[in-house]
PDB file of N, CA and C in Angstrom:
ATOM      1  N   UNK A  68      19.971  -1.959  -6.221  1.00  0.00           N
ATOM      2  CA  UNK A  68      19.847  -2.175  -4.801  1.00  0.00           C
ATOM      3  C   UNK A  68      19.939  -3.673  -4.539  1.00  0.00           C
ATOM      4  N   UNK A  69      20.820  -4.169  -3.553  1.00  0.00           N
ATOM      5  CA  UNK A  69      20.914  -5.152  -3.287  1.00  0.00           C
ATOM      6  C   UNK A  69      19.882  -5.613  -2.112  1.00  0.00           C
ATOM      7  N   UNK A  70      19.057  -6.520  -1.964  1.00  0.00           N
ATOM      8  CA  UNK A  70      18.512  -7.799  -1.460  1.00  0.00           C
ATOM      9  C   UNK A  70      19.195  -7.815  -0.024  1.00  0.00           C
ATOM     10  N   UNK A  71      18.733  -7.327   1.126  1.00  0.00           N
ATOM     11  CA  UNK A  71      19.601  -7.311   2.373  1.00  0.00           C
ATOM     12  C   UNK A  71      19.262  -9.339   2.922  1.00  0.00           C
ATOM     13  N   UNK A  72      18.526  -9.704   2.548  1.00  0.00           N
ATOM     14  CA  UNK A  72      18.203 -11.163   2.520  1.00  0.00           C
ATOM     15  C   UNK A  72      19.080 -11.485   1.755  1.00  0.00           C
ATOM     16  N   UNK A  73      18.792 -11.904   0.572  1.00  0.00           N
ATOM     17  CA  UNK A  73      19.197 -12.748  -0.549  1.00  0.00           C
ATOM     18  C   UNK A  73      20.721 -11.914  -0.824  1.00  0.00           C
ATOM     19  N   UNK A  74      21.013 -10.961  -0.506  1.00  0.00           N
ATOM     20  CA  UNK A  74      22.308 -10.496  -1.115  1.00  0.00           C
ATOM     21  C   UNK A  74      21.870 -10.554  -2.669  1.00  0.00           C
ATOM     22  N   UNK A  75      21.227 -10.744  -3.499  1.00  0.00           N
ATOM     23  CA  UNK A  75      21.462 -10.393  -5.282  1.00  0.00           C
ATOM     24  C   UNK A  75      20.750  -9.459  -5.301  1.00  0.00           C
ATOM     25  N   UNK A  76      20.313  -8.992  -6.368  1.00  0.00           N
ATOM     26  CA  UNK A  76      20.342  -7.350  -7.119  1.00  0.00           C
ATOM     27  C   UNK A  76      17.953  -8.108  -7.316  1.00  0.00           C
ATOM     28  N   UNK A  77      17.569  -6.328  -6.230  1.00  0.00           N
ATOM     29  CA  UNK A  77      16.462  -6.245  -6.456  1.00  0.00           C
ATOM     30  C   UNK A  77      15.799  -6.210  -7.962  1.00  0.00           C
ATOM     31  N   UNK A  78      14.538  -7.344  -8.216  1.00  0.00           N
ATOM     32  CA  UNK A  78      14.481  -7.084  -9.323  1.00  0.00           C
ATOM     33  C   UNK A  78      13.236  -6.769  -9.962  1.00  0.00           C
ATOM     34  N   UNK A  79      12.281  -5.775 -10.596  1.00  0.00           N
ATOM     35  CA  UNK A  79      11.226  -5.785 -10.592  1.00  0.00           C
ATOM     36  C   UNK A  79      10.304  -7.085 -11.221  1.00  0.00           C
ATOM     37  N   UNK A  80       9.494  -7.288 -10.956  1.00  0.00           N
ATOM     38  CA  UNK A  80       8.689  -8.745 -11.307  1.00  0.00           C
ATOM     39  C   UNK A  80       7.717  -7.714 -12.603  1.00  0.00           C
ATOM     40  N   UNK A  81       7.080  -8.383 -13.812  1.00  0.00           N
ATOM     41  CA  UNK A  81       6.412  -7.883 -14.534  1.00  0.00           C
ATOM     42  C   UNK A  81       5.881  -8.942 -15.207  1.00  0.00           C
ATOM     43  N   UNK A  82       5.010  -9.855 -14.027  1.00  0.00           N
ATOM     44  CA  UNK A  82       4.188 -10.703 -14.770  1.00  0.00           C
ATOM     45  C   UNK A  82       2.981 -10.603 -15.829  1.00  0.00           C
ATOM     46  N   UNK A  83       2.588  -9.387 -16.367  1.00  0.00           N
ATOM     47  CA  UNK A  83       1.771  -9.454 -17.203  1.00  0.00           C
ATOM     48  C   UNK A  83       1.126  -8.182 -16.971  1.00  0.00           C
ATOM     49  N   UNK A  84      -0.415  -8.759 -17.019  1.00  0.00           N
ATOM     50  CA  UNK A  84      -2.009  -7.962 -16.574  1.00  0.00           C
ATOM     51  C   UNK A  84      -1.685  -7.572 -15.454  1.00  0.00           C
ATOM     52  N   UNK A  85      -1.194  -8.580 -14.477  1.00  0.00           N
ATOM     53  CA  UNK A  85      -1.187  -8.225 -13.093  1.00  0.00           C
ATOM     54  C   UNK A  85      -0.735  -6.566 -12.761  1.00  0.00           C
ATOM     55  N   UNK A  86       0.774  -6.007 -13.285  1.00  0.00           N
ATOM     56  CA  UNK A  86       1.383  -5.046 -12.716  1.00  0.00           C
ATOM     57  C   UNK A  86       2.103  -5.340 -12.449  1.00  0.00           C
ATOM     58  N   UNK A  87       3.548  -4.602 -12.269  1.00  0.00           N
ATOM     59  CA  UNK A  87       4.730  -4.993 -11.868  1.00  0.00           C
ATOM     60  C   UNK A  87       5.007  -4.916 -10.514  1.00  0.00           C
ATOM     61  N   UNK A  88       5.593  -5.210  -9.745  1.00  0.00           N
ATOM     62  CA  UNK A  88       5.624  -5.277  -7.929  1.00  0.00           C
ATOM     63  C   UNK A  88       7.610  -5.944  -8.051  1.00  0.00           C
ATOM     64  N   UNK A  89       7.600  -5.340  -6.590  1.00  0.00           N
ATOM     65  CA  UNK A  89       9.117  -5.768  -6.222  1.00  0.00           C
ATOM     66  C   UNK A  89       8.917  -6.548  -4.748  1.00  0.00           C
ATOM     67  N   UNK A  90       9.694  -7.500  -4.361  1.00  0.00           N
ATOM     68  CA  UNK A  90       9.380  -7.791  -3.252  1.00  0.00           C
ATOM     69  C   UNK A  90      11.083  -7.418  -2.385  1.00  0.00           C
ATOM     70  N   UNK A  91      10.074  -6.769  -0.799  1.00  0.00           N
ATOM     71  CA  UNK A  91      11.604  -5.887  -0.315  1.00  0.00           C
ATOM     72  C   UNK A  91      11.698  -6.338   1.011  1.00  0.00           C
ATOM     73  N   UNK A  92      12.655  -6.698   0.993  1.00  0.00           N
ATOM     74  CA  UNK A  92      12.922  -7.070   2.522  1.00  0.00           C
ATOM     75  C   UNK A  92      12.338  -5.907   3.724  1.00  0.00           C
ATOM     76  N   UNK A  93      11.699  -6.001   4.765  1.00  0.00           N
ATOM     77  CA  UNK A  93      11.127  -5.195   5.958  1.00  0.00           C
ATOM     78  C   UNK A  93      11.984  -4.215   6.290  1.00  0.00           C
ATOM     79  N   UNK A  94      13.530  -4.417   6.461  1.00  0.00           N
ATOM     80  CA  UNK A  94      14.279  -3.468   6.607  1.00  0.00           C
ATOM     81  C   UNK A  94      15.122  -2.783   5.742  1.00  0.00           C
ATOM     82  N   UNK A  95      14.093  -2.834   4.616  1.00  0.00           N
ATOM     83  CA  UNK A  95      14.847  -2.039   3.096  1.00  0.00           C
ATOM     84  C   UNK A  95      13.536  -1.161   3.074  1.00  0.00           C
ATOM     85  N   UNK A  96      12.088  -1.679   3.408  1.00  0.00           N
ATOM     86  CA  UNK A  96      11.170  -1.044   2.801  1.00  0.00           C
ATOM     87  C   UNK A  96      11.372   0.859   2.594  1.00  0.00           C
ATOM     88  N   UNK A  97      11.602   1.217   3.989  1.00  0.00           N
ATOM     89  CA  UNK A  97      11.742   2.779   4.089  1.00  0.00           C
ATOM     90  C   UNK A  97      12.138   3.332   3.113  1.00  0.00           C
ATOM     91  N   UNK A  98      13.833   3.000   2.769  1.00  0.00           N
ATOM     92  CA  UNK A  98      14.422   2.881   1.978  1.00  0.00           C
ATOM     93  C   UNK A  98      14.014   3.063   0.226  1.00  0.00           C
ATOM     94  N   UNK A  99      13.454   2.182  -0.165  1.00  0.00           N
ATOM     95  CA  UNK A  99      12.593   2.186  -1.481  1.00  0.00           C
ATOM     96  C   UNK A  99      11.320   3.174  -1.590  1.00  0.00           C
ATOM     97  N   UNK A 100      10.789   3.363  -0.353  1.00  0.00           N
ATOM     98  CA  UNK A 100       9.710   4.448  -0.391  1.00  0.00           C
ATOM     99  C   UNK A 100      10.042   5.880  -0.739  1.00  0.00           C
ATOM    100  N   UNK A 101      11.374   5.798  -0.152  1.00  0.00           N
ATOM    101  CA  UNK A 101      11.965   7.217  -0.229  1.00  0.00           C
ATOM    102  C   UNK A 101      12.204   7.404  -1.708  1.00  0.00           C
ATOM    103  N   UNK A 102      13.099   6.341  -1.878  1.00  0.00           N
ATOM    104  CA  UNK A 102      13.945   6.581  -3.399  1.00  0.00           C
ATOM    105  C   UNK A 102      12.338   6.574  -4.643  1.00  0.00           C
ATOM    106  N   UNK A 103      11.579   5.707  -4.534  1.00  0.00           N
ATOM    107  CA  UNK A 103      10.575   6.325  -5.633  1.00  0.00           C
ATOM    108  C   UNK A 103       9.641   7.353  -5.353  1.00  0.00           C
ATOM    109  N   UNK A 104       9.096   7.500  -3.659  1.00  0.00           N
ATOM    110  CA  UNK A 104       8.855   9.001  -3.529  1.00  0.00           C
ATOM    111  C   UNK A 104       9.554  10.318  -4.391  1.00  0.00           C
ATOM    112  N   UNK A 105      10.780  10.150  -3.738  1.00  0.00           N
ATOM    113  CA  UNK A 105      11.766  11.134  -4.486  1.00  0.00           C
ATOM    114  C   UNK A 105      11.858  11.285  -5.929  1.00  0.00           C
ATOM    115  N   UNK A 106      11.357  10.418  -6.658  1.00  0.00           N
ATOM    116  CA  UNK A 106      11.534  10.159  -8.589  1.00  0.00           C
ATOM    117  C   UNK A 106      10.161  10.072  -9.008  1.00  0.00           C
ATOM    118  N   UNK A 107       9.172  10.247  -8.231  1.00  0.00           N
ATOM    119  CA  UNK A 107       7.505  10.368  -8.815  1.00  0.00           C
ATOM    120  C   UNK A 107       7.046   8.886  -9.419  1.00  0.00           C
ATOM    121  N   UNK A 108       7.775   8.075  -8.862  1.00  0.00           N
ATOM    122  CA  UNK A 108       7.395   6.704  -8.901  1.00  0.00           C
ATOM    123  C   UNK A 108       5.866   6.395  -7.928  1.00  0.00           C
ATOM    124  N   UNK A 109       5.200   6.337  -8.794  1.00  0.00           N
ATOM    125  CA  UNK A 109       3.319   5.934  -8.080  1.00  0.00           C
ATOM    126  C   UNK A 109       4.094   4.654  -7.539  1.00  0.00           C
ATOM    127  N   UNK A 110       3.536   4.332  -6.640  1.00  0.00           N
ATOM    128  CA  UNK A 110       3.017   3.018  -5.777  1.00  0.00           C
ATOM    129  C   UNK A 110       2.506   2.249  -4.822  1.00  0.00           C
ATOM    130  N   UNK A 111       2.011   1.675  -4.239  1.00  0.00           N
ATOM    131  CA  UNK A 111       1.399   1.060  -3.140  1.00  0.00           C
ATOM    132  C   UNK A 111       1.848  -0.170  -2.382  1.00  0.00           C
ATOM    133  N   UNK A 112       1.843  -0.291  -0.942  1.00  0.00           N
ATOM    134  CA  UNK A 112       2.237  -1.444  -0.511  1.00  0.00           C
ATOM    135  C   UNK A 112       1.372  -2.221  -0.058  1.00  0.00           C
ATOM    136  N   UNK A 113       1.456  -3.715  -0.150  1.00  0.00           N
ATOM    137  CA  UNK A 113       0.603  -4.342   0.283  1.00  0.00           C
ATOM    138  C   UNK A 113       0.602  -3.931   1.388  1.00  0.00           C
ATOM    139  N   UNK A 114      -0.833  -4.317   2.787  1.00  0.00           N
ATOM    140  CA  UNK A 114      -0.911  -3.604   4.043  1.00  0.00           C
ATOM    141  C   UNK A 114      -0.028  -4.329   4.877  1.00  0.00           C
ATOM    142  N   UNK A 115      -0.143  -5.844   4.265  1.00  0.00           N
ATOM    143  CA  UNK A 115       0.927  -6.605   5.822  1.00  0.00           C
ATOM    144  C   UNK A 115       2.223  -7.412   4.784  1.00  0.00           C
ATOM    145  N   UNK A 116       3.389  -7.301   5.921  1.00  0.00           N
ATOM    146  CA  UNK A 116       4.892  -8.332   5.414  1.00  0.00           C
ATOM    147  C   UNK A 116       3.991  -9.139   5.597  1.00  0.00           C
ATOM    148  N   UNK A 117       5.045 -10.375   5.094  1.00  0.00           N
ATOM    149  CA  UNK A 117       4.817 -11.422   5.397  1.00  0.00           C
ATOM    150  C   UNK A 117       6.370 -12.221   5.560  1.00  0.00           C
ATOM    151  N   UNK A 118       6.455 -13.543   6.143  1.00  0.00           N
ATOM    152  CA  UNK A 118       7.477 -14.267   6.189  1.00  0.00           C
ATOM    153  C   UNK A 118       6.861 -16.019   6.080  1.00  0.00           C
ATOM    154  N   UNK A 119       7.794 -16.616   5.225  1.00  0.00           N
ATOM    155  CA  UNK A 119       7.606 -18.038   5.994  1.00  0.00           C
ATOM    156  C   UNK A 119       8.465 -18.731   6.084  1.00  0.00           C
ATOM    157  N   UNK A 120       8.138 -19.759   6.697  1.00  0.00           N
ATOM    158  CA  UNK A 120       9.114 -20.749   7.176  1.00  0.00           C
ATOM    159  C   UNK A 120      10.596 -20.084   7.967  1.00  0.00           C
ATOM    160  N   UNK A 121       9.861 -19.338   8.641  1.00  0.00           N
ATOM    161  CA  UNK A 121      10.949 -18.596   9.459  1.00  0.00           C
ATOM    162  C   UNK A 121      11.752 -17.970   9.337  1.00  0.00           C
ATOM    163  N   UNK A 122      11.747 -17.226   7.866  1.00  0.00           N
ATOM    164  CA  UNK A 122      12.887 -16.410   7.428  1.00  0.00           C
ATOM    165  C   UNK A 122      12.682 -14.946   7.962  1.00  0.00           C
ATOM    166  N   UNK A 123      13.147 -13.506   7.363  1.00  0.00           N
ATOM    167  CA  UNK A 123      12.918 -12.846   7.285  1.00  0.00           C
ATOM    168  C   UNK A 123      11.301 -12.419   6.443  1.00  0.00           C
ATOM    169  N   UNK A 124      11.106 -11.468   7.433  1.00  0.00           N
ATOM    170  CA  UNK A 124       9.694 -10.231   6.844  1.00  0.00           C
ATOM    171  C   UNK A 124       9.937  -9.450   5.571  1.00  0.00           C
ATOM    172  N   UNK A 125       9.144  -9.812   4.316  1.00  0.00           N
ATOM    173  CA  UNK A 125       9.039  -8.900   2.881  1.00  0.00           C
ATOM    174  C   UNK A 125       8.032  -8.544   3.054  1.00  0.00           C
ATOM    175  N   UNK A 126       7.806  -7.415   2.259  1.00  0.00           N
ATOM    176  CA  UNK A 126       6.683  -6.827   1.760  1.00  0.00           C
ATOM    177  C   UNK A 126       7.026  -6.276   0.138  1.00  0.00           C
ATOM    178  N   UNK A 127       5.228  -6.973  -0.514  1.00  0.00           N
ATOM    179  CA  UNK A 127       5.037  -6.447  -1.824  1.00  0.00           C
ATOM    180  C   UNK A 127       4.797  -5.139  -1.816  1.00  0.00           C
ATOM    181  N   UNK A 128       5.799  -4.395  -2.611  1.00  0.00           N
ATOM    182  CA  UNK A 128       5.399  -2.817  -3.332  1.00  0.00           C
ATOM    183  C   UNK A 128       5.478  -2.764  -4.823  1.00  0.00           C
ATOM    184  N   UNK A 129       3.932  -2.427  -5.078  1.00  0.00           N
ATOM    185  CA  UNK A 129       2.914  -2.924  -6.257  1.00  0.00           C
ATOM    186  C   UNK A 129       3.339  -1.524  -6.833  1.00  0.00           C
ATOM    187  N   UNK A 130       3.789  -1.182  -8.133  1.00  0.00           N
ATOM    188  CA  UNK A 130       3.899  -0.150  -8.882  1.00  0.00           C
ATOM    189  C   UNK A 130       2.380   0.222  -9.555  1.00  0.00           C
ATOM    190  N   UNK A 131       2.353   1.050 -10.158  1.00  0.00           N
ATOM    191  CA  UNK A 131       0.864   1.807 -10.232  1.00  0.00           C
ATOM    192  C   UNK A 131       1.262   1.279 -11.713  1.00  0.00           C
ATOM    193  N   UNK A 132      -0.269   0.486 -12.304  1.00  0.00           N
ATOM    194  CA  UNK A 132      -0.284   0.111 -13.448  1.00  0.00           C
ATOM    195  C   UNK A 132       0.577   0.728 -14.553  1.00  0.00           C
ATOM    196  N   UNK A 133       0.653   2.223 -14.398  1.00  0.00           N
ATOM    197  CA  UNK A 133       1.107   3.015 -15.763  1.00  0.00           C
ATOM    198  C   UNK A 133       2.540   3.465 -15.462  1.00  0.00           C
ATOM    199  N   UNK A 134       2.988   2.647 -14.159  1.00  0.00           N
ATOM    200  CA  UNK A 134       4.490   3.237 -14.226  1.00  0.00           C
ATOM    201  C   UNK A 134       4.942   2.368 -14.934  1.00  0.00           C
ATOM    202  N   UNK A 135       6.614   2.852 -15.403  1.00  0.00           N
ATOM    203  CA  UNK A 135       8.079   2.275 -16.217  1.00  0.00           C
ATOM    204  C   UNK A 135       8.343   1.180 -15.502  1.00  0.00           C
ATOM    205  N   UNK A 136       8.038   0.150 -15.272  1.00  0.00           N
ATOM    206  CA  UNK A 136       8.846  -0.811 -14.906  1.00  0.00           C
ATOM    207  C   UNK A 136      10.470  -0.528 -15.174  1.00  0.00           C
ATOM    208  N   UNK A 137      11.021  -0.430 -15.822  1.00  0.00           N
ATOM    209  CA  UNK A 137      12.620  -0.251 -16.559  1.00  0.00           C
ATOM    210  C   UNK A 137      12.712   0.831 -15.581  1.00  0.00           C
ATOM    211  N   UNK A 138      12.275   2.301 -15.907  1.00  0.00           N
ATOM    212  CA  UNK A 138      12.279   3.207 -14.898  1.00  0.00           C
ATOM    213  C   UNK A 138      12.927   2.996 -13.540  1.00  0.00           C
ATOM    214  N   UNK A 139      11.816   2.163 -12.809  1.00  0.00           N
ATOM    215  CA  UNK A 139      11.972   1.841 -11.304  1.00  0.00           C
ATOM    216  C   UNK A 139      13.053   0.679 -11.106  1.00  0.00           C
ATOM    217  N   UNK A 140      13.665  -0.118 -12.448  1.00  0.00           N
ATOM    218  CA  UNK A 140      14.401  -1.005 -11.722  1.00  0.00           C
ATOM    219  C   UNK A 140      15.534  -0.032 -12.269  1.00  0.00           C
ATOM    220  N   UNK A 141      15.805   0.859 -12.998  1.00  0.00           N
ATOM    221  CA  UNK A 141      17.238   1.532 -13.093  1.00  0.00           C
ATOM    222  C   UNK A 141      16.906   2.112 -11.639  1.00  0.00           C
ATOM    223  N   UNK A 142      16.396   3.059 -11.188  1.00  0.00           N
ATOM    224  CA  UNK A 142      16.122   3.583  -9.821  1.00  0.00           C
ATOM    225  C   UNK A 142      16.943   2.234  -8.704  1.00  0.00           C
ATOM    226  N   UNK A 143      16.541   1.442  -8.463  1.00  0.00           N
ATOM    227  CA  UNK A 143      17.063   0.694  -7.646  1.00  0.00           C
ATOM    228  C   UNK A 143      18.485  -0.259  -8.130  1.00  0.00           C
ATOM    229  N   UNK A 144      18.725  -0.263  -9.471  1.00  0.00           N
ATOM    230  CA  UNK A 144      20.417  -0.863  -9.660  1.00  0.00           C
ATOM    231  C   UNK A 144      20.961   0.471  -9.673  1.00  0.00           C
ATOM    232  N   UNK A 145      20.421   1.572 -10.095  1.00  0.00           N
ATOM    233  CA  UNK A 145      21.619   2.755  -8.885  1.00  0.00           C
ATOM    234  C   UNK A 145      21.754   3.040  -8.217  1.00  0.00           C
ATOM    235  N   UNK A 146      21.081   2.425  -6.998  1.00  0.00           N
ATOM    236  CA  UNK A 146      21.124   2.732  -5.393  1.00  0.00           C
ATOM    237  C   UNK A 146      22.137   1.852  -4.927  1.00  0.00           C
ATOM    238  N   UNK A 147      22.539   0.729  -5.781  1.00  0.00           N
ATOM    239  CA  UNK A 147      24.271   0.445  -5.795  1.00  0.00           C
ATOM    240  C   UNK A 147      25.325   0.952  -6.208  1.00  0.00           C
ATOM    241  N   UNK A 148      25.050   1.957  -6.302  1.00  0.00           N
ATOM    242  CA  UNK A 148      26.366   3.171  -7.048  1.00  0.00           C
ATOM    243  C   UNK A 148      26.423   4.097  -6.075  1.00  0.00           C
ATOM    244  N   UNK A 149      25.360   4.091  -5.570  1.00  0.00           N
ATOM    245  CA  UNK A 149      25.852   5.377  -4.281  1.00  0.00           C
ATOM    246  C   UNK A 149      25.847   4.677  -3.102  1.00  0.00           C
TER     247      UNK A 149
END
């Protein structure tokens, strides 16, 4: 899935302890809810976007500790194939 901001390829973050999270542009979010709804992808969104310095609105969607990271980012580099 491409980045309706940035135009490059969504990518999951997997800093550590923390959990892995993606950050999605406001008018992709629906979008990503559906596609890991649909594949039993656990996850949660932070409650508020955010933006700064005047760009566009993201929001963090925090994967559930025990999901595939790999999983969820094949899920979203094939949502550029269809």
């Amino acid at each position: 899935m491409t980045n309706s901001i940035t135009k490059k390829r969504i990518v999951v973050s997997t800093p550590g302890d923390t959990g892995s999270y993606i950050i999605v542009p406001l008018d992709q979010i629906e979008e990503v809810k559906k596609l890991f709804d649909e594949h039993g992808v656990k996850y949660w969104c932070d409650p508020d976007a955010i933006s700064s310095n005047g760009r566009p609105f993201v929001m963090i969607v925090n994967l559930k500790f025990y999901e595939d990271p790999v999983h969820a980012q094949n899920l979203l580099d094939n949502m550029n194939d269809g």
